[in-house]
Short mmCIF file of C-alpha atoms and ligand atoms in Angstrom, two decimals:
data_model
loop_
_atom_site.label_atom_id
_atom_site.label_comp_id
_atom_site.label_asym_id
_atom_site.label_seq_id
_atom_site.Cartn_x
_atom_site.Cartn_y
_atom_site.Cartn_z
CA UNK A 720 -88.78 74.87 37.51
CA UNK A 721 -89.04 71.27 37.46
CA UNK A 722 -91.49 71.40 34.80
CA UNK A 723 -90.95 67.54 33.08
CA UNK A 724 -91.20 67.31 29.35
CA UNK A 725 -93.64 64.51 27.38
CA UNK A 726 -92.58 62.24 25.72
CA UNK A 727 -92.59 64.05 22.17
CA UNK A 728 -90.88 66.98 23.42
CA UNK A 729 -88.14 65.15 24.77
CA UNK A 730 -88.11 63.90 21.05
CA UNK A 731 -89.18 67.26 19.51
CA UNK A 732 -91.64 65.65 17.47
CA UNK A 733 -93.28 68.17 15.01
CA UNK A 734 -91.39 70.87 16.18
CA UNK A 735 -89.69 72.68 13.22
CA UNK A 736 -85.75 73.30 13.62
CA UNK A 737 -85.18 74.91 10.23
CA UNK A 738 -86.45 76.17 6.80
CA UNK A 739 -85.23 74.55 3.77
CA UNK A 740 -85.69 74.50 0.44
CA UNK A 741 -83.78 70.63 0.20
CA UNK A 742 -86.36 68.16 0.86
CA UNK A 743 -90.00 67.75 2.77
CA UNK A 744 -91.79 65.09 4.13
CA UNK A 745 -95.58 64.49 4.69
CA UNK A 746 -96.24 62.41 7.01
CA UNK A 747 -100.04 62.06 7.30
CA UNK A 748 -99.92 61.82 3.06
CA UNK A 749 -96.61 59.33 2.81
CA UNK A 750 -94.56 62.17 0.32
CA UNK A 751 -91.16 62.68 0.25
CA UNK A 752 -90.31 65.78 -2.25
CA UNK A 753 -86.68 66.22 -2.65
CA UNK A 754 -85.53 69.34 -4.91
CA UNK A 755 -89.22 70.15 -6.02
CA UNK A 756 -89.99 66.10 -7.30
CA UNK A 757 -91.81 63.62 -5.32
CA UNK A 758 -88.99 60.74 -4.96
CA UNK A 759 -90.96 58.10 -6.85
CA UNK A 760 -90.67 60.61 -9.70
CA UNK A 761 -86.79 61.30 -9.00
CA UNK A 762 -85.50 57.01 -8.41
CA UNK A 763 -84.83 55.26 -11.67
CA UNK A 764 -84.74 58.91 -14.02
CA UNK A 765 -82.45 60.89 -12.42
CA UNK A 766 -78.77 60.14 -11.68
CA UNK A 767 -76.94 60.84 -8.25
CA UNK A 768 -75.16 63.45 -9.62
CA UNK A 769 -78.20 64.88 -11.25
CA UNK A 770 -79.87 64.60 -7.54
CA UNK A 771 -76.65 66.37 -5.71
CA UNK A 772 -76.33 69.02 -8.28
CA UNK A 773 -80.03 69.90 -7.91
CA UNK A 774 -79.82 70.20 -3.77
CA UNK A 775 -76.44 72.30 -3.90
CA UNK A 776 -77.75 74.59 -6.40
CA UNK A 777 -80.63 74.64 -3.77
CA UNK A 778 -78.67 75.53 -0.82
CA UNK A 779 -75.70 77.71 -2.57
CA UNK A 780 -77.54 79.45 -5.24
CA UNK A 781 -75.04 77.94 -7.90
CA UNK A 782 -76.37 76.46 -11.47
CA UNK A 783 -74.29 73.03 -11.19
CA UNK A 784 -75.41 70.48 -13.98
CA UNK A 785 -75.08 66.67 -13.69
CA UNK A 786 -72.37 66.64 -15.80
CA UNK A 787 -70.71 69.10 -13.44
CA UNK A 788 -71.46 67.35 -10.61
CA UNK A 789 -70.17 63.47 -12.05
CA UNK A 790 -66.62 65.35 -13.42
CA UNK A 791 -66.15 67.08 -10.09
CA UNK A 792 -67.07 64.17 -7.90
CA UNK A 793 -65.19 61.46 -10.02
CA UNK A 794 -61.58 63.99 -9.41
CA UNK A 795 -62.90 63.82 -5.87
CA UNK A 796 -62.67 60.15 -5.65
CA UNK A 797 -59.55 60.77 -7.11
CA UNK A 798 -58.10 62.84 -4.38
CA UNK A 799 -59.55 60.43 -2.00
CA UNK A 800 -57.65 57.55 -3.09
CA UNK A 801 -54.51 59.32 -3.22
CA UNK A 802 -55.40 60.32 0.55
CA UNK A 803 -55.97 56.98 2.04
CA UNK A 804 -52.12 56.08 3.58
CA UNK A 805 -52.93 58.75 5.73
CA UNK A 806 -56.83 57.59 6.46
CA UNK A 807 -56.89 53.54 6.73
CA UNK A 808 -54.29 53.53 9.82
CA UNK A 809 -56.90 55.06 12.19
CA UNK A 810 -59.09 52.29 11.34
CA UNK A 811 -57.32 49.34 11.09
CA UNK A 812 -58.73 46.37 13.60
CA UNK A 813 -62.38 48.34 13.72
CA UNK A 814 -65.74 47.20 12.09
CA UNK A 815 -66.35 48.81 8.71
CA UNK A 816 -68.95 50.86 10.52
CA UNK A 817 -66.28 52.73 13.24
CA UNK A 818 -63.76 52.52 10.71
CA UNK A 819 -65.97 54.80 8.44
CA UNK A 820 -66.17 57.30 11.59
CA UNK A 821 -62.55 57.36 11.61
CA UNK A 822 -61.84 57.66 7.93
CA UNK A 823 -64.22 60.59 7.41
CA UNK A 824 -63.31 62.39 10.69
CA UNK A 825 -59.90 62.33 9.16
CA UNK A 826 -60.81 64.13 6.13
CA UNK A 827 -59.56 67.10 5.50
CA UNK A 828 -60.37 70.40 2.84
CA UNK A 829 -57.77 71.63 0.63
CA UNK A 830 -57.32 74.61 -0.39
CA UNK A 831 -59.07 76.58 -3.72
CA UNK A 832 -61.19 72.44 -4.10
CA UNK A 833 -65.08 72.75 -3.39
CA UNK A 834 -65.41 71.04 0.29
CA UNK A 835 -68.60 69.45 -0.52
CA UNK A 836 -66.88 67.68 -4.03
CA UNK A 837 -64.22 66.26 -1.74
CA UNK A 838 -66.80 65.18 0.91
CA UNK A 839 -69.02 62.97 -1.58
CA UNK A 840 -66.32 61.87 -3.46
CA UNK A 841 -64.55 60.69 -0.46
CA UNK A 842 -67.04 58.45 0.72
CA UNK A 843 -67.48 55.47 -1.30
CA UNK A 844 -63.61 55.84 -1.32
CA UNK A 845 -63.34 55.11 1.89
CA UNK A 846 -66.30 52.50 1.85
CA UNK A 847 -64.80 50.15 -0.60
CA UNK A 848 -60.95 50.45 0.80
CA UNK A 849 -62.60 49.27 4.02
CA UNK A 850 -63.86 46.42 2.49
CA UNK A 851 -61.42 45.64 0.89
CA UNK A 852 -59.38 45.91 3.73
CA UNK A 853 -62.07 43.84 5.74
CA UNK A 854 -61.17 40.68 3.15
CA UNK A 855 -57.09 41.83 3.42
CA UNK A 856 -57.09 43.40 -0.26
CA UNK A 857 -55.27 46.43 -1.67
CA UNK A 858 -57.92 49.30 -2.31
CA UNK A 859 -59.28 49.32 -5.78
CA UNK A 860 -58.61 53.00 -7.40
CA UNK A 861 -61.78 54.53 -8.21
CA UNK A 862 -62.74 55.33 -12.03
CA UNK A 863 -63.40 59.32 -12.33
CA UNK A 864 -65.02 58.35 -15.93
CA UNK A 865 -67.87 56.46 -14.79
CA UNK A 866 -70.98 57.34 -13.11
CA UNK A 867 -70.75 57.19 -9.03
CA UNK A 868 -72.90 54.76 -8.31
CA UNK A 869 -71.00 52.59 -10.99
CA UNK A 870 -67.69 53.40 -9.71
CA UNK A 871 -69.05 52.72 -5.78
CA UNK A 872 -70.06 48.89 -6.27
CA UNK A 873 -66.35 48.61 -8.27
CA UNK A 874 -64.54 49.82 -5.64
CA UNK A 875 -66.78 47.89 -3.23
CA UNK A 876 -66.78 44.66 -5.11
CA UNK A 877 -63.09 44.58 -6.79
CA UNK A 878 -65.54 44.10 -10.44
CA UNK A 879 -67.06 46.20 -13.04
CA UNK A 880 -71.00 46.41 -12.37
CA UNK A 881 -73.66 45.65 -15.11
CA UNK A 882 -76.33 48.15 -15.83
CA UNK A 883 -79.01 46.21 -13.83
CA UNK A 884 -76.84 46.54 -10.82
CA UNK A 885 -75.50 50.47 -11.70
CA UNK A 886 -79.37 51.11 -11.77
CA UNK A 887 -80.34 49.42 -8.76
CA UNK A 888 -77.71 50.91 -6.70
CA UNK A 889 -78.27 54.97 -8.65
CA UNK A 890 -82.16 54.57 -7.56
CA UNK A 891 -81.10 54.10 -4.00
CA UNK A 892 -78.80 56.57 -3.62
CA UNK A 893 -81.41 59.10 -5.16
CA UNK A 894 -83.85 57.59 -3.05
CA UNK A 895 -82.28 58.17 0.40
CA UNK A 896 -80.28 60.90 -0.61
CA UNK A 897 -82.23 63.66 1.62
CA UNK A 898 -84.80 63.34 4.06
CA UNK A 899 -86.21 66.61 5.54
CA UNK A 900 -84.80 67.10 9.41
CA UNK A 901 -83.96 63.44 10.43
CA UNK A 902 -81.53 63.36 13.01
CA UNK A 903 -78.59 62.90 10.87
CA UNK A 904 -79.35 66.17 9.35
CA UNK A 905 -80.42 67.27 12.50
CA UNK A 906 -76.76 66.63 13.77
CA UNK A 907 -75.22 68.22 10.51
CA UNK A 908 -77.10 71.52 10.75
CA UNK A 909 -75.98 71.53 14.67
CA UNK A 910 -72.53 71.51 14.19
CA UNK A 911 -73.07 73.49 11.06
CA UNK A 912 -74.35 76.60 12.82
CA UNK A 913 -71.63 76.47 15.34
CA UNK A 914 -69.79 77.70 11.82
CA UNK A 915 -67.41 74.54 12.49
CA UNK A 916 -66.28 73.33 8.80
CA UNK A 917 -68.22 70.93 6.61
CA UNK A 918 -65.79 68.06 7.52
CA UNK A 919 -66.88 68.07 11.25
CA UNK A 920 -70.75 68.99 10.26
CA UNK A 921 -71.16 65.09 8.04
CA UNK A 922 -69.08 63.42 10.50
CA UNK A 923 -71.74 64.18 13.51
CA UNK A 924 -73.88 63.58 10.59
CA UNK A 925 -72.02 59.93 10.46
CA UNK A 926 -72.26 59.58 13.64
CA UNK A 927 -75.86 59.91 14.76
CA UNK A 928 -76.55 58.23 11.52
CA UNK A 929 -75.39 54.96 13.07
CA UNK A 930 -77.94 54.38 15.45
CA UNK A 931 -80.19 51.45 15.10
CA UNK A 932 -82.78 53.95 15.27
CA UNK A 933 -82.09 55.47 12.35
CA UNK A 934 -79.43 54.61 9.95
CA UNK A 935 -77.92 51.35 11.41
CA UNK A 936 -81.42 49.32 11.09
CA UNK A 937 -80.96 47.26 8.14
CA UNK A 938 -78.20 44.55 9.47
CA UNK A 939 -80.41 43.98 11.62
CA UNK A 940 -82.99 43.63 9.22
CA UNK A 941 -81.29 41.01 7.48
CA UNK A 942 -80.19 39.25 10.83
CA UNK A 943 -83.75 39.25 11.57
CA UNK A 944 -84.65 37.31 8.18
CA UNK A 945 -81.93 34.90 8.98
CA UNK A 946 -82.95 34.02 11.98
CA UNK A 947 -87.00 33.72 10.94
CA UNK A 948 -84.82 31.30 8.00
CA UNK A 949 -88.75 30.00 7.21
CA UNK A 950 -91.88 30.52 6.40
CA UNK A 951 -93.42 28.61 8.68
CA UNK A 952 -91.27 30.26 11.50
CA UNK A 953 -92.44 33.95 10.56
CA UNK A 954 -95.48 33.54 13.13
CA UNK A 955 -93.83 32.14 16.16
CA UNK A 956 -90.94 34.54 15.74
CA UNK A 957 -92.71 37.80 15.43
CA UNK A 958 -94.93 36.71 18.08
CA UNK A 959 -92.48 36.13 20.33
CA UNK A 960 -89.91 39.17 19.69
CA UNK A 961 -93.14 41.32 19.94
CA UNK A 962 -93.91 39.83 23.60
CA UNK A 963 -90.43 40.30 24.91
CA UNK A 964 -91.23 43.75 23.61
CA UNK A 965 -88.44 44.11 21.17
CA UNK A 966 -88.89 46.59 18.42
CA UNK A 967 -88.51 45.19 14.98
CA UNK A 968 -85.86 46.55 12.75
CA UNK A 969 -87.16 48.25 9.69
CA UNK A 970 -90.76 49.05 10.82
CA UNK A 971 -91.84 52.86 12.40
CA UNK A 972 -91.28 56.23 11.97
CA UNK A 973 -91.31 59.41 13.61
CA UNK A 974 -92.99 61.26 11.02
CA UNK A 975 -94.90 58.90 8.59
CA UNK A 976 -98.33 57.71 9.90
CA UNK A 977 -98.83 56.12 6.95
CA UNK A 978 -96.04 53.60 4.85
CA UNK A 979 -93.05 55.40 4.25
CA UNK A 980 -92.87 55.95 0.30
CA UNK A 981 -89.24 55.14 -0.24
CA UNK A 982 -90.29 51.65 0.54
CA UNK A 983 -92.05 50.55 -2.37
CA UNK A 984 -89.67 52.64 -4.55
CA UNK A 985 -86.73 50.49 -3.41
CA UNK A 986 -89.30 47.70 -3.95
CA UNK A 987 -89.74 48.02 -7.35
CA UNK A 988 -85.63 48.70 -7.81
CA UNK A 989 -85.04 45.31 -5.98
CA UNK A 990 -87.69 43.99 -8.42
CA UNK A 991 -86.15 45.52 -11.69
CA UNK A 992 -82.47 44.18 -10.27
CA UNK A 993 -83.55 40.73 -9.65
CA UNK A 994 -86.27 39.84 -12.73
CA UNK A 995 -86.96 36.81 -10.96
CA UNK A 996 -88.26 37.73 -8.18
CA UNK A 997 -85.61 36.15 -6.06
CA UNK A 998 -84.99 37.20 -2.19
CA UNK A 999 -88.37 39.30 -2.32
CA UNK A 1000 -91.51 36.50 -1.87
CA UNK A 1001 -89.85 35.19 1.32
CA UNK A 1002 -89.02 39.21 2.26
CA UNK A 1003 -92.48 40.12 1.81
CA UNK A 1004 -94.36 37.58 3.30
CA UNK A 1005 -92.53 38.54 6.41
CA UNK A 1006 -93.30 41.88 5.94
CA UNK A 1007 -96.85 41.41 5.39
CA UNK A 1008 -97.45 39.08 8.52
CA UNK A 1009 -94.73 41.86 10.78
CA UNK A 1010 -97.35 44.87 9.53
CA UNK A 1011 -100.66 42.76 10.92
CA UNK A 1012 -98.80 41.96 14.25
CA UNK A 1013 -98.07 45.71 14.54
CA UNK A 1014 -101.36 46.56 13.91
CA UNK A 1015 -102.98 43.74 16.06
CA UNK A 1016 -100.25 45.14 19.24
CA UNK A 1017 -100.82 49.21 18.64
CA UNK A 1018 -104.40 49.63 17.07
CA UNK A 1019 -103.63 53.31 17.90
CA UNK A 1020 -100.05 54.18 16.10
CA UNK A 1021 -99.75 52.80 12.82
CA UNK A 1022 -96.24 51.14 12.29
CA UNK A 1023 -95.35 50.78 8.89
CA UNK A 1024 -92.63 49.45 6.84
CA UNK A 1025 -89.80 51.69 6.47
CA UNK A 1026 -87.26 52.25 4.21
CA UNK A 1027 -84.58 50.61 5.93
CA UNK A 1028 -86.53 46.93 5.32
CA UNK A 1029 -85.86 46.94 1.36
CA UNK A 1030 -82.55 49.12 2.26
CA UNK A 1031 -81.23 45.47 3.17
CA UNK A 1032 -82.70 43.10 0.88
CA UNK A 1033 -81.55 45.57 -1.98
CA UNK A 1034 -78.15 46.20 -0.85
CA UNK A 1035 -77.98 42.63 0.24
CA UNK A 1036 -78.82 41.70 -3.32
CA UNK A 1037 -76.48 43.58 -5.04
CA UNK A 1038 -73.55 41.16 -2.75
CA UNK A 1039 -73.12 44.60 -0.76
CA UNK A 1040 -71.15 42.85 2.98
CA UNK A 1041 -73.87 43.84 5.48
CA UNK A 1042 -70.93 45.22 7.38
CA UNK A 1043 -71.28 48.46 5.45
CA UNK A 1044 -74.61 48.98 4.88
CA UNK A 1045 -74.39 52.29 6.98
CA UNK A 1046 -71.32 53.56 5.25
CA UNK A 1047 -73.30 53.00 1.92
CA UNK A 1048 -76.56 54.76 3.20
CA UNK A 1049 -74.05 57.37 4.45
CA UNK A 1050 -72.86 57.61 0.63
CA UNK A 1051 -76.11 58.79 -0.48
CA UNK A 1052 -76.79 60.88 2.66
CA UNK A 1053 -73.82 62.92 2.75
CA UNK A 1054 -75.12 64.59 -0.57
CA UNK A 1055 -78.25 65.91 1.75
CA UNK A 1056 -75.89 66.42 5.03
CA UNK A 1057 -73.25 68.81 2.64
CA UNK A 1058 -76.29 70.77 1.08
CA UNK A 1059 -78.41 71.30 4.86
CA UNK A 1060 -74.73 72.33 6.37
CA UNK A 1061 -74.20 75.18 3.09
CA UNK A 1062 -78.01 75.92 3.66
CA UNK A 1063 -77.49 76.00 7.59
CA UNK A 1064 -74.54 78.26 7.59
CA UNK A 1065 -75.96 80.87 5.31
CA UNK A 1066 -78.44 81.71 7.83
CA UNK A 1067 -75.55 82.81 10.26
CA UNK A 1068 -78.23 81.67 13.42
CA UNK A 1069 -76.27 79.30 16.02
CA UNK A 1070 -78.88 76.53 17.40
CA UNK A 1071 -79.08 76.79 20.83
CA UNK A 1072 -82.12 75.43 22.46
CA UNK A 1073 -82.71 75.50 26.12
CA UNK A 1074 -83.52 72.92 28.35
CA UNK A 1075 -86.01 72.01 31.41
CA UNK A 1076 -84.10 71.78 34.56
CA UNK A 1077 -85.73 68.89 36.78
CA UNK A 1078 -82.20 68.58 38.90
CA UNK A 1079 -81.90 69.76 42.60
CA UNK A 1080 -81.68 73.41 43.59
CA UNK A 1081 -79.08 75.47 46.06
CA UNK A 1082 -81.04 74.52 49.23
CA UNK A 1083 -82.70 71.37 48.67
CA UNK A 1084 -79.39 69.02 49.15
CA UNK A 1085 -78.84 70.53 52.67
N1 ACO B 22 -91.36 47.44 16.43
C1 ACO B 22 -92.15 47.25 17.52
N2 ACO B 22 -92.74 48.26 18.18
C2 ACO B 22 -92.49 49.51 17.72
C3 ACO B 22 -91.70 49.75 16.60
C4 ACO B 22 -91.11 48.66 15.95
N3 ACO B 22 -90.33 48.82 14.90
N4 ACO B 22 -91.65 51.09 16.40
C5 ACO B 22 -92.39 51.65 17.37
N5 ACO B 22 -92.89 50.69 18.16
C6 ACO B 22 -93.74 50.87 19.32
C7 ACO B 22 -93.01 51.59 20.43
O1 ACO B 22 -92.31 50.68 21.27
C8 ACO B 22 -94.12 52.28 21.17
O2 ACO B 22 -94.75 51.34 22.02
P1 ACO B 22 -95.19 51.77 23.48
O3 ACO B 22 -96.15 52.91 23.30
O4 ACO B 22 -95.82 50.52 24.01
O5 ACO B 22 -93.94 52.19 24.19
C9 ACO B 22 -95.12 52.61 20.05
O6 ACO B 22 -94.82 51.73 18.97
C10 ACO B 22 -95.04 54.02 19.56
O7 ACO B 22 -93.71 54.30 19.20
P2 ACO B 22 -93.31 55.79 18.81
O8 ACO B 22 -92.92 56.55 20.03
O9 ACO B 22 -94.40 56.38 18.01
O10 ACO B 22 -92.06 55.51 17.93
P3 ACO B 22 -90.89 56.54 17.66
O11 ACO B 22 -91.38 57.69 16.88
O12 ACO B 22 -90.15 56.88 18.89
O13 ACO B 22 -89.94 55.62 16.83
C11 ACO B 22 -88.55 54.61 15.32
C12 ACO B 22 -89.60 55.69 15.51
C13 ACO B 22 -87.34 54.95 16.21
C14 ACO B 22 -88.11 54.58 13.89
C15 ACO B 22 -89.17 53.26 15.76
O14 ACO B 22 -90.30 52.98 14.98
C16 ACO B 22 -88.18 52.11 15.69
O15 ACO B 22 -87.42 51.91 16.65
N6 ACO B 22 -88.15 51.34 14.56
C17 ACO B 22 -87.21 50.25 14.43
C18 ACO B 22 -85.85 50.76 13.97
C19 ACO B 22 -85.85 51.23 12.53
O16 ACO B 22 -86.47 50.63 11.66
N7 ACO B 22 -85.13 52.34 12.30
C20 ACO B 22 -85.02 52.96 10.97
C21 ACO B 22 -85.94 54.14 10.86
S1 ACO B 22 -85.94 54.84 9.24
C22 ACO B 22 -84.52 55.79 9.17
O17 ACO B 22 -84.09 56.36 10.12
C23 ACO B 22 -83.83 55.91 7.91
#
């Protein structure tokens, strides 16, 4: 009894919640393998769709190709659109990011459709309506012949995307599409187990994605450029946010001790997107000088640059309202979330882990 936990096992750090065969990340190495491919490998060659069918053939034994995957999702989107008199009402008068929590907890499975087709397909659905809804315009009707990530930044943007953009926006969504047992997962898996159906697993999943901790960093991010505004102001400004010990949006990790590898792959998207360089010099002198100060304060943990940093310049580049930059990462995400709940469930096991009691006992209140 009253036996207090450390720090990391209040967190669970390192501790192992599940087996999966979905993604892995090495920490002390900076690797992130999703389906069997490192992610620099998967960004920029494979499509979303190619990425989702790969992790739900993964978790469901099923031989889904691409093409499978874009015709099923693009009917989803579909169904989604037709859906949305009875989903916008719940969020009307919220930010994008609660109205997202209300949309998708409204989602419901019909029957003889595949769940996690009308899951994915909902999302960027509900993303762009909210938008749109944000500026007081109709939702745009998705496209169920074009790619996903081409048909997301139309419904988003009320305009047909180039290729540059279509690209820019694919390698993301491959990018953070799965990432081993981060809490969102973590979440998903939980309510998962419980045998609870898909639709309430990814909207916990939603939910703890939100966090500034995890998911909700890059508006901040961006708020955090604007207000540097200079480069003579980086100094002074990371000086002083680091000696009011504020933690900087964009930088850490729980598990990478070295920089986080989905950071230079968004990199070189943002640098493919915009061929003159524009929005990164300014970006990465920042990050360069935020790195040093982290070093300089904790000789002892490395803090590097995550993913969520070039998260927000890219999405911020491709005229993406910072308002739903956690809807969009949960568009990519939910294709992980669906395939960890499928993978979760099929190993019948409720999570249920115990806890350290450090509260009073019969006795010691009299
Ligand atoms: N800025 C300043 N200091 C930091 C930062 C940061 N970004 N991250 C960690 N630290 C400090 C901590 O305050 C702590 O200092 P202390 O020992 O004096 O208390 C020390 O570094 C060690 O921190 P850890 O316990 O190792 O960090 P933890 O594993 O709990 O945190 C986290 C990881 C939550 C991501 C953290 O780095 C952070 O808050 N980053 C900013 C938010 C962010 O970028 N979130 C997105 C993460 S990526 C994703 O989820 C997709």
């Amino acid at each position: 009894m009253n036996i207090h936990l450390s720090k990391s096992q209040i967190g669970l750090d390192g501790v192992p919640a599940a087996e999966t065969i979905l993604s892995h990340v090495d920490g002390e190495r900076g690797e992130l393998i999703i389906a069997g491919e490192r992610v620099a490998d998967l960004a920029g060659r494979s499509s979303f769709e190619g990425v989702t069918a790969r992790l739900w053939n993964g978790a469901t034994a099923q031989s889904l190709s691409e093409a499978n995957v874009r015709a099923s999702l693009g009917a989803a989107r579909e169904r989604a659109f037709a859906r949305l008199p009875a989903l916008l009402p719940a969020t009307r008068g919220l930010p994008i990011v609660d109205g997202f929590r209300a949309a998708v907890a409204g989602l419901r499975g019909e029957s003889g459709l595949d769940h996690e087709a009308t899951i994915v397909g909902a999302f960027p659905v509900i993303a762009g309506a909210l938008v749109q809804q944000a500026n007081r315009l109709d939702p745009i009707a998705p496209d169920p012949t074009i790619g996903h990530a081409a048909d997301t930044l139309r419904m988003l943007r009320g305009r047909a995307a180039d290729a540059r953009e279509i690209a820019a926006l694919d390698a993301y969504l491959v990018t953070v599409c799965d990432h081993g047992m981060n809490a969102s997962t973590f979440a998903t898996r939980v309510v998962a187990s419980t045998q609870a159906d898909p639709f309430a697993a990814v909207t916990a999943g939603y939910c703890a994605l939100t966090g500034p901790l995890h998911g909700g960093a890059p508006e901040p991010v961006l708020e955090m450029l604007d207000a540097i505004g200079t480069r003579e102001r980086i100094k002074p400004w990371v000086d002083d946010a680091l000696a009011r010990g504020e933690r900087l949006m964009g930088f850490g990790h729980r598990v990478y001790r070295v920089r986080d590898p989905r950071a230079d792959v968004l990199k070189a998207a943002i640098a493919r997107l915009k061929a003159d360089g524009a929005d990164l010099p300014f970006a990465s002198e920042v990050e360069t000088y935020i790195r040093h100060a982290l070093r300089r304060k904790n000789p002892d943990r490395p803090l590097e640059t995550n993913v969520e940093f070039f998260t927000a310049i890219l999405l911020d580049a491709l005229a993406i309202p910072r308002q739903a930059f956690t809807p969009i990462f949960a568009v990519a995400r939910v294709a992980g979330w669906t395939a960890h709940a499928r993978e979760q469930q099929r190993t019948g096991r409720l999570i249920r882990p115990s806890s350290s009691y450090v509260g009073p006992m019969p006795g010691d209140l009299r």
